């Protein structure tokens, strides 16, 4: 059985990796980060991915959290990456680039898994909606702890566009929104999701939740909202936990 898996979180802005002990769900080396190349074509991202694997001096199994709908290792959508990714096997491209076996999973599903298995979501029953707020907004739905994958709640129509273009962290940064302005937007979005899904709680992840105390006061939606404690490491750890099941089932 594979105990150590290099987890790589491919984001719209950065590509981060760390070796994970999948039995304990802990990082066992220092996480490293490279900038996501622009444009984020399959060739350029695969090159950066391979570079990160080399930086870890790694030859074992690799897990890739990827910012798109991922079905059987294939990239099905592309909102914050180049459109040429669509229809390609992420697993094949990354594996050929780094020379290691690779399993790919949606980045928010990966982060959500870590939060539900090891973090604030542990043992939570009912419907839990995990949202990762970064360049885009990713989502992971759990019912009684079971993942319903590839949900894309950042792409529901809201205020005349897709929701992530209204309240992602990039929108806050680029639009120079105050915490109050942005927190209010996020609250409107959560209120809308609450009407549609009536979840038992929301768990928010992504780097911006390190500053949770600056905007939590604006989240008045009538359901529990928690900030994930695993922060950025959730994507790396969760991708490895997901991949462990695939690698060990082979
Ligand atoms: C993508 C999702 C991804 C999220 C976070 C969205 O734009 O469509 O697949 O999970 O960004 O990276």
Short mmCIF file of C-alpha atoms and ligand atoms in Angstrom, two decimals:
data_model
loop_
_atom_site.label_atom_id
_atom_site.label_comp_id
_atom_site.label_asym_id
_atom_site.label_seq_id
_atom_site.Cartn_x
_atom_site.Cartn_y
_atom_site.Cartn_z
CA UNK A 1 0.00 0.00 0.00
CA UNK A 2 1.14 3.52 -0.84
CA UNK A 3 1.72 5.42 2.40
CA UNK A 4 3.44 8.54 1.02
CA UNK A 5 1.99 10.48 -1.92
CA UNK A 6 3.17 13.83 -3.25
CA UNK A 7 0.08 16.04 -3.29
CA UNK A 8 0.12 18.90 -5.78
CA UNK A 9 -2.51 21.61 -5.77
CA UNK A 10 -2.73 23.25 -9.20
CA UNK A 11 -4.37 26.62 -8.67
CA UNK A 12 -5.15 29.58 -10.89
CA UNK A 13 -2.29 31.52 -9.27
CA UNK A 14 0.13 29.02 -7.73
CA UNK A 15 1.10 25.36 -7.93
CA UNK A 16 1.87 23.99 -4.47
CA UNK A 17 3.12 20.58 -3.44
CA UNK A 18 4.04 18.56 -0.38
CA UNK A 19 4.60 14.91 0.49
CA UNK A 20 1.68 13.56 2.51
CA UNK A 21 1.53 10.61 4.86
CA UNK A 22 -1.92 9.38 3.85
CA UNK A 23 -2.31 7.23 6.97
CA UNK A 24 -2.12 10.24 9.31
CA UNK A 25 -3.11 12.87 6.77
CA UNK A 26 -0.06 14.98 7.57
CA UNK A 27 2.54 16.77 5.48
CA UNK A 28 5.96 15.19 5.95
CA UNK A 29 8.12 17.75 4.14
CA UNK A 30 8.07 21.48 3.45
CA UNK A 31 5.44 22.54 0.97
CA UNK A 32 6.90 24.22 -2.10
CA UNK A 33 5.20 26.68 -4.41
CA UNK A 34 5.72 27.83 -7.98
CA UNK A 35 3.69 30.39 -9.91
CA UNK A 36 1.10 29.02 -12.34
CA UNK A 37 2.43 29.91 -15.81
CA UNK A 38 0.42 32.35 -17.89
CA UNK A 39 -1.09 31.32 -20.23
CA UNK A 40 -1.83 28.09 -18.36
CA UNK A 41 -1.56 25.76 -21.36
CA UNK A 42 -1.18 21.98 -20.95
CA UNK A 43 2.51 22.22 -21.96
CA UNK A 44 3.42 25.10 -19.63
CA UNK A 45 1.50 23.75 -16.62
CA UNK A 46 2.93 20.25 -17.12
CA UNK A 47 6.43 21.71 -17.18
CA UNK A 48 5.88 23.60 -13.91
CA UNK A 49 4.24 20.50 -12.41
CA UNK A 50 7.30 18.39 -13.30
CA UNK A 51 9.60 21.08 -11.88
CA UNK A 52 7.77 20.94 -8.56
CA UNK A 53 8.03 17.12 -8.49
CA UNK A 54 11.80 17.48 -9.11
CA UNK A 55 12.09 20.06 -6.31
CA UNK A 56 10.77 17.38 -3.96
CA UNK A 57 13.22 14.87 -5.42
CA UNK A 58 10.22 12.57 -5.78
CA UNK A 59 9.83 9.34 -7.74
CA UNK A 60 6.65 7.91 -6.19
CA UNK A 61 2.91 8.35 -6.76
CA UNK A 62 1.58 11.89 -7.26
CA UNK A 63 -1.88 13.36 -6.67
CA UNK A 64 -3.01 16.43 -8.59
CA UNK A 65 -5.81 18.71 -7.41
CA UNK A 66 -6.88 20.51 -10.57
CA UNK A 67 -9.13 23.60 -10.99
CA UNK A 68 -11.69 22.01 -13.33
CA UNK A 69 -14.31 19.29 -13.53
CA UNK A 70 -12.27 16.08 -13.62
CA UNK A 71 -13.83 12.82 -14.77
CA UNK A 72 -11.70 9.67 -14.92
CA UNK A 73 -8.61 11.85 -15.06
CA UNK A 74 -9.93 13.91 -17.99
CA UNK A 75 -10.31 17.68 -17.83
CA UNK A 76 -13.93 18.53 -18.71
CA UNK A 77 -14.03 22.33 -18.19
CA UNK A 78 -11.66 25.31 -18.17
CA UNK A 79 -12.52 28.61 -16.54
CA UNK A 80 -9.25 29.78 -15.01
CA UNK A 81 -6.97 27.70 -17.25
CA UNK A 82 -6.53 27.58 -21.03
CA UNK A 83 -9.46 26.14 -22.98
CA UNK A 84 -7.09 23.72 -24.76
CA UNK A 85 -7.14 21.59 -21.57
CA UNK A 86 -10.69 20.44 -22.27
CA UNK A 87 -10.87 16.77 -23.26
CA UNK A 88 -7.25 16.04 -22.34
CA UNK A 89 -6.10 13.49 -19.77
CA UNK A 90 -4.54 15.48 -16.93
CA UNK A 91 -3.18 12.24 -15.52
CA UNK A 92 -1.44 11.28 -18.76
CA UNK A 93 0.01 14.76 -19.42
CA UNK A 94 1.38 15.20 -15.88
CA UNK A 95 2.58 11.63 -15.66
CA UNK A 96 4.53 11.90 -18.92
CA UNK A 97 6.03 15.21 -17.80
CA UNK A 98 7.22 14.05 -14.36
CA UNK A 99 7.74 10.32 -14.94
CA UNK A 100 5.57 9.31 -11.97
CA UNK A 101 2.05 7.83 -11.83
CA UNK A 102 -0.51 10.62 -11.35
CA UNK A 103 -4.14 10.64 -10.18
CA UNK A 104 -6.15 13.85 -10.75
CA UNK A 105 -9.15 15.21 -8.86
CA UNK A 106 -11.05 18.51 -8.79
CA UNK A 107 -9.16 20.86 -6.43
CA UNK A 108 -12.19 21.78 -4.29
CA UNK A 109 -13.23 18.14 -3.94
CA UNK A 110 -9.68 17.42 -2.76
CA UNK A 111 -9.68 20.26 -0.21
CA UNK A 112 -13.16 19.27 0.97
CA UNK A 113 -12.07 15.69 1.56
CA UNK A 114 -9.24 16.84 3.83
CA UNK A 115 -11.61 19.11 5.77
CA UNK A 116 -14.19 16.34 6.21
CA UNK A 117 -11.71 13.62 7.16
CA UNK A 118 -9.30 15.58 9.31
CA UNK A 119 -10.65 19.05 9.96
CA UNK A 120 -13.71 20.96 11.02
CA UNK A 121 -16.02 18.71 8.97
CA UNK A 122 -15.00 15.50 10.70
CA UNK A 123 -18.03 13.48 11.80
CA UNK A 124 -20.51 16.02 10.41
CA UNK A 125 -23.72 14.46 9.14
CA UNK A 126 -26.30 15.91 6.77
CA UNK A 127 -25.44 18.22 3.92
CA UNK A 128 -22.15 20.11 4.16
CA UNK A 129 -21.16 22.59 1.46
CA UNK A 130 -17.43 23.31 1.28
CA UNK A 131 -16.47 26.39 -0.76
CA UNK A 132 -12.87 27.18 -1.64
CA UNK A 133 -12.42 30.85 -2.36
CA UNK A 134 -9.42 31.82 -4.45
CA UNK A 135 -8.99 32.75 -8.11
CA UNK A 136 -12.31 31.00 -8.70
CA UNK A 137 -14.82 29.54 -6.27
CA UNK A 138 -14.73 25.78 -5.99
CA UNK A 139 -17.28 23.62 -4.23
CA UNK A 140 -17.45 20.18 -2.66
CA UNK A 141 -20.73 18.73 -1.43
CA UNK A 142 -20.87 16.07 1.26
CA UNK A 143 -23.90 14.15 2.39
CA UNK A 144 -23.32 12.20 5.59
CA UNK A 145 -19.60 12.48 4.88
CA UNK A 146 -19.86 11.09 1.33
CA UNK A 147 -18.50 13.31 -1.45
CA UNK A 148 -20.78 14.27 -4.35
CA UNK A 149 -18.04 15.27 -6.79
CA UNK A 150 -17.63 17.99 -9.45
CA UNK A 151 -20.45 20.24 -8.28
CA UNK A 152 -19.23 23.66 -9.54
CA UNK A 153 -21.35 25.90 -7.30
CA UNK A 154 -19.04 28.79 -8.16
CA UNK A 155 -20.57 28.69 -11.61
CA UNK A 156 -24.24 29.10 -10.77
CA UNK A 157 -25.75 32.21 -12.32
CA UNK A 158 -25.84 35.01 -9.80
CA UNK A 159 -26.23 38.78 -10.27
CA UNK A 160 -26.06 38.49 -14.06
CA UNK A 161 -22.89 36.39 -14.28
CA UNK A 162 -21.39 33.29 -12.71
CA UNK A 163 -21.04 33.63 -8.94
CA UNK A 164 -17.22 33.44 -8.84
CA UNK A 165 -17.05 36.63 -10.89
CA UNK A 166 -19.04 38.37 -8.16
CA UNK A 167 -17.34 37.24 -4.99
CA UNK A 168 -14.11 35.26 -5.50
CA UNK A 169 -10.98 36.47 -3.75
CA UNK A 170 -9.52 37.72 -7.04
CA UNK A 171 -12.61 39.89 -7.49
CA UNK A 172 -11.98 41.38 -4.04
CA UNK A 173 -8.31 42.04 -4.81
CA UNK A 174 -8.70 43.34 -8.37
CA UNK A 175 -11.75 45.45 -7.52
CA UNK A 176 -10.05 46.76 -4.37
CA UNK A 177 -13.21 45.90 -2.40
CA UNK A 178 -13.28 46.62 1.32
CA UNK A 179 -13.82 43.65 3.65
CA UNK A 180 -17.32 44.95 4.24
CA UNK A 181 -18.15 45.21 0.52
CA UNK A 182 -16.72 41.81 -0.28
CA UNK A 183 -18.07 40.13 2.87
CA UNK A 184 -21.53 41.43 2.00
CA UNK A 185 -21.23 39.96 -1.51
CA UNK A 186 -20.12 36.65 -0.12
CA UNK A 187 -23.03 36.69 2.29
CA UNK A 188 -25.49 37.29 -0.58
CA UNK A 189 -24.04 34.31 -2.41
CA UNK A 190 -24.21 32.08 0.69
CA UNK A 191 -27.79 33.20 1.26
CA UNK A 192 -28.66 32.20 -2.31
CA UNK A 193 -27.01 28.78 -1.91
CA UNK A 194 -28.80 28.35 1.40
CA UNK A 195 -32.14 28.92 -0.33
CA UNK A 196 -31.30 26.37 -3.02
CA UNK A 197 -29.77 23.62 -0.89
CA UNK A 198 -30.61 24.20 2.81
CA UNK A 199 -27.24 22.79 3.90
CA UNK A 200 -26.52 21.99 7.55
CA UNK A 201 -23.42 24.14 7.36
CA UNK A 202 -20.93 25.85 5.06
CA UNK A 203 -17.18 25.39 5.42
CA UNK A 204 -15.05 28.06 3.78
CA UNK A 205 -11.51 27.39 2.59
CA UNK A 206 -8.86 29.10 0.52
CA UNK A 207 -6.08 31.47 1.54
CA UNK A 208 -8.47 34.36 2.24
CA UNK A 209 -9.91 32.47 5.23
CA UNK A 210 -6.65 33.23 7.06
CA UNK A 211 -8.25 36.69 7.41
CA UNK A 212 -11.64 35.27 8.42
CA UNK A 213 -12.01 37.63 11.38
CA UNK A 214 -11.97 40.59 8.98
CA UNK A 215 -15.14 39.50 7.15
CA UNK A 216 -16.94 36.92 9.32
CA UNK A 217 -19.09 39.67 10.84
CA UNK A 218 -20.77 40.23 7.45
CA UNK A 219 -21.77 36.58 7.07
CA UNK A 220 -25.23 36.77 8.57
CA UNK A 221 -26.74 33.91 6.52
CA UNK A 222 -29.05 31.83 8.68
CA UNK A 223 -26.92 28.67 8.88
CA UNK A 224 -23.59 27.79 10.52
CA UNK A 225 -20.52 28.99 8.63
CA UNK A 226 -17.06 27.72 9.60
CA UNK A 227 -13.61 28.65 8.35
CA UNK A 228 -11.47 25.61 7.60
CA UNK A 229 -8.43 25.34 9.88
CA UNK A 230 -6.33 23.47 7.31
CA UNK A 231 -6.17 26.59 5.09
CA UNK A 232 -3.91 26.18 2.06
CA UNK A 233 -2.64 22.73 2.96
CA UNK A 234 -6.11 21.19 2.58
CA UNK A 235 -5.80 20.94 -1.22
CA UNK A 236 -2.46 19.14 -1.08
CA UNK A 237 -3.45 16.77 1.71
CA UNK A 238 -6.92 16.06 0.28
CA UNK A 239 -5.63 15.28 -3.22
CA UNK A 240 -3.29 12.71 -1.68
CA UNK A 241 -6.09 11.16 0.40
CA UNK A 242 -8.23 10.87 -2.73
CA UNK A 243 -5.38 9.40 -4.77
CA UNK A 244 -4.51 6.89 -2.03
CA UNK A 245 -7.84 5.15 -2.64
CA UNK A 246 -7.19 4.99 -6.38
CA UNK A 247 -3.55 3.90 -6.11
CA UNK A 248 -4.29 1.32 -3.46
CA UNK A 249 -7.24 -0.08 -5.40
CA UNK A 250 -5.02 -0.76 -8.42
C1 LIG B 1 -13.48 25.85 -11.47
C2 LIG B 1 -13.62 24.74 -10.45
C3 LIG B 1 -12.57 24.90 -9.39
C4 LIG B 1 -12.63 26.29 -8.78
C5 LIG B 1 -11.53 26.53 -7.78
C6 LIG B 1 -13.56 27.18 -10.76
O1 LIG B 1 -13.43 28.23 -11.67
O2 LIG B 1 -14.51 25.78 -12.43
O3 LIG B 1 -13.51 23.48 -11.07
O4 LIG B 1 -12.79 23.94 -8.39
O5 LIG B 1 -12.52 27.27 -9.80
O6 LIG B 1 -10.28 26.42 -8.35
#
